[in-house]
C-alpha positions as YAML, in Angstrom:
chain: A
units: angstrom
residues:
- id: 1
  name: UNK
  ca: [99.95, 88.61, -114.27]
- id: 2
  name: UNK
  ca: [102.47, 87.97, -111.85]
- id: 3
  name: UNK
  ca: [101.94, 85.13, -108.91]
- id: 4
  name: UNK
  ca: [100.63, 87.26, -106.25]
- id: 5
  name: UNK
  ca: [97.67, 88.81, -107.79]
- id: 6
  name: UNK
  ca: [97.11, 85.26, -109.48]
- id: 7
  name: UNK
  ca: [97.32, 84.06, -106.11]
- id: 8
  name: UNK
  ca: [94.94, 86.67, -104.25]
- id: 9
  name: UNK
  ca: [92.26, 86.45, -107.26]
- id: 10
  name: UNK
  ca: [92.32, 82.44, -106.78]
- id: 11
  name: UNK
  ca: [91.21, 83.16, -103.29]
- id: 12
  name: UNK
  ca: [88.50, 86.14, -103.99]
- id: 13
  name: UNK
  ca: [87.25, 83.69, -106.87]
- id: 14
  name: UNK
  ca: [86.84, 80.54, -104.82]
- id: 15
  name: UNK
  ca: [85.86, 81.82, -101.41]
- id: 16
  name: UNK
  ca: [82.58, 83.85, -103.72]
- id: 17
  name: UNK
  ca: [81.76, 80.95, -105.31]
- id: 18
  name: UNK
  ca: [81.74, 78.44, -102.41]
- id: 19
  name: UNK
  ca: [79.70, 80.56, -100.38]
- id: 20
  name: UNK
  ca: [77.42, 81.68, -103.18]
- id: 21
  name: UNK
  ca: [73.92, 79.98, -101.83]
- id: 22
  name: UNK
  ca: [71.67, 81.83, -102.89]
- id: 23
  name: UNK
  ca: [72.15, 81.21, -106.81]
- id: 24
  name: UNK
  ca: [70.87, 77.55, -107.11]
- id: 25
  name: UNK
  ca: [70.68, 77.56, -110.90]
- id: 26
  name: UNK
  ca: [71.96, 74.47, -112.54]
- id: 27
  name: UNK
  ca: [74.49, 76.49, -114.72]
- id: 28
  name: UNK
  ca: [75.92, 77.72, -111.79]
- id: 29
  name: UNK
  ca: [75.56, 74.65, -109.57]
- id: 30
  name: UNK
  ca: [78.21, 73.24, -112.64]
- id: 31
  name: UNK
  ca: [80.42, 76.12, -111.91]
- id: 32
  name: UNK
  ca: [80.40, 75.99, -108.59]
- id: 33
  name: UNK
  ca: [81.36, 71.90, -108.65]
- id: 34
  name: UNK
  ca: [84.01, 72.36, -111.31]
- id: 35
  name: UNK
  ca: [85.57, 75.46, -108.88]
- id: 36
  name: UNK
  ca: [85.46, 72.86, -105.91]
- id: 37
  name: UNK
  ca: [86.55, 69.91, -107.44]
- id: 38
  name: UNK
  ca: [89.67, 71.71, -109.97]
- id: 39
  name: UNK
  ca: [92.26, 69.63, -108.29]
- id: 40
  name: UNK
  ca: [90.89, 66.60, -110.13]
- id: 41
  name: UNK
  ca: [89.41, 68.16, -112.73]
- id: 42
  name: UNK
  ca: [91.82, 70.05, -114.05]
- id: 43
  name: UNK
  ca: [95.29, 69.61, -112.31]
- id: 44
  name: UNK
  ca: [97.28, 71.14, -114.82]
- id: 45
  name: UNK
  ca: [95.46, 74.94, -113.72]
- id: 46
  name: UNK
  ca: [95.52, 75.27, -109.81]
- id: 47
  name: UNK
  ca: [94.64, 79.02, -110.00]
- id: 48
  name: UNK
  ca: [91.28, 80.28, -110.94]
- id: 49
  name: UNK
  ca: [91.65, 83.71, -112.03]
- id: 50
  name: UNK
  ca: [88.80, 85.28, -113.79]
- id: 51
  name: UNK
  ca: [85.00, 84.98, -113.29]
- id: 52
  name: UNK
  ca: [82.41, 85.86, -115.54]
- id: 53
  name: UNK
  ca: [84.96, 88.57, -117.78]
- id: 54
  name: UNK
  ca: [84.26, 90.84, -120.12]
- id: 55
  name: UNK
  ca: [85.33, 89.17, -123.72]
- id: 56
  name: UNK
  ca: [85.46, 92.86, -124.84]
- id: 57
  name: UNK
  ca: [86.48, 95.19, -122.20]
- id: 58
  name: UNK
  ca: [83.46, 97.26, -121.28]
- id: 59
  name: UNK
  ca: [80.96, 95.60, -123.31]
- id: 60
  name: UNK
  ca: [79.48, 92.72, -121.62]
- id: 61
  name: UNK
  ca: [76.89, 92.56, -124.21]
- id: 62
  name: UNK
  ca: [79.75, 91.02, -126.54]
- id: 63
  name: UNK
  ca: [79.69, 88.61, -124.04]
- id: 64
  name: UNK
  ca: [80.84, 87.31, -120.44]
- id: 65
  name: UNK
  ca: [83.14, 84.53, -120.49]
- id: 66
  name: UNK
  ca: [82.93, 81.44, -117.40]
- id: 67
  name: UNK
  ca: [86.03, 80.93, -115.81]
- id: 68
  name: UNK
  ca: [90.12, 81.13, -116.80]
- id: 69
  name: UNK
  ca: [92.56, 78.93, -114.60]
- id: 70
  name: UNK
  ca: [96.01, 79.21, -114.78]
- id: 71
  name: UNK
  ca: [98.97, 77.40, -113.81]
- id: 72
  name: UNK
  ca: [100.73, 80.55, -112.71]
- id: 73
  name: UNK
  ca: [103.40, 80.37, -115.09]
- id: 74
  name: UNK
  ca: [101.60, 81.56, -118.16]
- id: 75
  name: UNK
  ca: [99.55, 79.00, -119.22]
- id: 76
  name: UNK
  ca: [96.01, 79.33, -119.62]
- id: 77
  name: UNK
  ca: [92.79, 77.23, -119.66]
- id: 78
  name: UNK
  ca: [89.33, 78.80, -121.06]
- id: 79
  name: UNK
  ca: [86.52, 77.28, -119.35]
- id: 80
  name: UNK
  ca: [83.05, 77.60, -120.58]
- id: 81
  name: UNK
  ca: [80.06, 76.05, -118.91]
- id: 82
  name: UNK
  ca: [76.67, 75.14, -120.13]
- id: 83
  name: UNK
  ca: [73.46, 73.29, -118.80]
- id: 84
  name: UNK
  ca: [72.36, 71.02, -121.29]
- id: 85
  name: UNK
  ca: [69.10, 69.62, -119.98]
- id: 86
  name: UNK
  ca: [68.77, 66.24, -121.25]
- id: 87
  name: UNK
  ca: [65.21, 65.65, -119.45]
- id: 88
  name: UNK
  ca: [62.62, 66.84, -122.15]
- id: 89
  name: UNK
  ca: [62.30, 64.53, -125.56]
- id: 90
  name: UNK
  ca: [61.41, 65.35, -129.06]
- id: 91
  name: UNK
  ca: [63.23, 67.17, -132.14]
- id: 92
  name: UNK
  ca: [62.55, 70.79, -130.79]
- id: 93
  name: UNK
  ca: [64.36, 69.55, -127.27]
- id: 94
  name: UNK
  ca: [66.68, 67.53, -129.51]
- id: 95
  name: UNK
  ca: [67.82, 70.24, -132.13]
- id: 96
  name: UNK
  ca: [67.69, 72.40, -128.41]
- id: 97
  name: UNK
  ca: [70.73, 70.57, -127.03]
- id: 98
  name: UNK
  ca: [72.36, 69.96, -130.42]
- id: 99
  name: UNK
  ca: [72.68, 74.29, -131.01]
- id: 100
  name: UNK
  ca: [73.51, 74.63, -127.28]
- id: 101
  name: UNK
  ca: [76.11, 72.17, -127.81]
- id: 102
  name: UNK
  ca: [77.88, 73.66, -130.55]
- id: 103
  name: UNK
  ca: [77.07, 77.52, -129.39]
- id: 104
  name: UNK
  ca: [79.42, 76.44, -126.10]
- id: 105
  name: UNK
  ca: [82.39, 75.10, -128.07]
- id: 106
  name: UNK
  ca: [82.13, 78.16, -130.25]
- id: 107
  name: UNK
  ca: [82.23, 80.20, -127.34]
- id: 108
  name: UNK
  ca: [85.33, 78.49, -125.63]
- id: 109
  name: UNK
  ca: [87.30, 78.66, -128.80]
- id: 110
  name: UNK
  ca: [86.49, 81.91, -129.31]
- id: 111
  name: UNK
  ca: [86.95, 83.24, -125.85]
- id: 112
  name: UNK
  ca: [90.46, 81.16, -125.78]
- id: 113
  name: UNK
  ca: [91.63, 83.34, -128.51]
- id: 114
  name: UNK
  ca: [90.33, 86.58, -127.39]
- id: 115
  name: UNK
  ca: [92.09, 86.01, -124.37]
- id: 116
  name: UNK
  ca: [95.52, 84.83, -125.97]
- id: 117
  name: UNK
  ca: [95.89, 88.10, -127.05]
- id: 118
  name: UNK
  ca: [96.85, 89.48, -123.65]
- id: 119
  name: UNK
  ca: [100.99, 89.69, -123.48]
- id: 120
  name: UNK
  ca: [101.08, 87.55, -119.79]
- id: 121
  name: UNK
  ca: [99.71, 84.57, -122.16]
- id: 122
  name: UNK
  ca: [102.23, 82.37, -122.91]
- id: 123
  name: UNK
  ca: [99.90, 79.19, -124.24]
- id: 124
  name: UNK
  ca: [96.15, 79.10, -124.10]
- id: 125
  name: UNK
  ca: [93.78, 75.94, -124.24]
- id: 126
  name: UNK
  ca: [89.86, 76.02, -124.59]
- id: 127
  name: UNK
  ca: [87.71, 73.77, -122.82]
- id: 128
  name: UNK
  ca: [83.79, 72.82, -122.25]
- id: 129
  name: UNK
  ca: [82.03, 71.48, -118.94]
- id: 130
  name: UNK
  ca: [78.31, 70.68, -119.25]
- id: 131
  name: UNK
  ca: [76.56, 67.83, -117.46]
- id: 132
  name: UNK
  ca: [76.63, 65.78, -120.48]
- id: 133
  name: UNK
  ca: [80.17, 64.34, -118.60]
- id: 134
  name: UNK
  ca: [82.14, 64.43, -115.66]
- id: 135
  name: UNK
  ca: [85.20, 66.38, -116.68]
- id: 136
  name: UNK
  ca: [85.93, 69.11, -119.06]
- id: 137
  name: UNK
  ca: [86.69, 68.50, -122.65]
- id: 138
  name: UNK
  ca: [89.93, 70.24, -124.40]
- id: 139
  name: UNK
  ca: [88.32, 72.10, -127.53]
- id: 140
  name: UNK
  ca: [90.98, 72.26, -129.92]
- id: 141
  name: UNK
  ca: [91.44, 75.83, -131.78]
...
């Protein structure tokens, strides 16, 4: 991917999300703050270039993956994003969070590699954001 279509999809990307009003879901409103705040949250990957993908090319019942940033030099970073909702008590809501937690590191680690397998990929890193904390967390694989 060379630094002019990273540059252009960085653009389509963040202008879509930042504008997107009319999808007020919390999984989304966690996108949407990680996309606006990726400066801080993670410097390393100024470019955002892919957006709900296909894990398998033309199968998005294998799966849709949340975002990819790059650093434009190779280097990827596997984002995936998950609501956790921490409001409701008792072992159902409990064991809830605890599967939804692990299925979203499975996912990222899983993704990551999928994704490392595409020959512009020099390095590849997995990471979570859920509203359990304020940053993404490296996943290691």
């Amino acid at each position: 991917m060379n630094i002019d279509e990273t540059k252009y999809r960085d653009k389509v990307i963040r202008t879509y999300i930042k504008n997107r009003n009319w999808d007020k879901n919390n999984e989304f409103l966690l996108k949407q703050k990680l996309l606006l705040n990726s400066d801080q949250l993670l410097p390393k990957y100024p470019f955002v270039v892919e957006d709900e993908w296909e894990v398998e090319f033309g199968r998005s019942d294998s799966g849709l993956g949340d975002l990819i940033f790059t650093d434009g030099n190779g280097n990827f970073a596997v984002v995936e994003i998950k609501y956790i909702d921490n409001l409701n008590s008792g072992d159902t809501a409990s064991n809830r969070r605890t599967k939804k937690r692990q299925k979203v590191r499975e996912q990222s680690v899983k993704y990551a590699d999928i994704y490392s397998k595409n020959k512009f990929v020099k390095s590849i890193r997995a990471f979570i954001f859920t509203n359990d904390n304020p940053s993404p967390i490296e996943i290691n694989i």
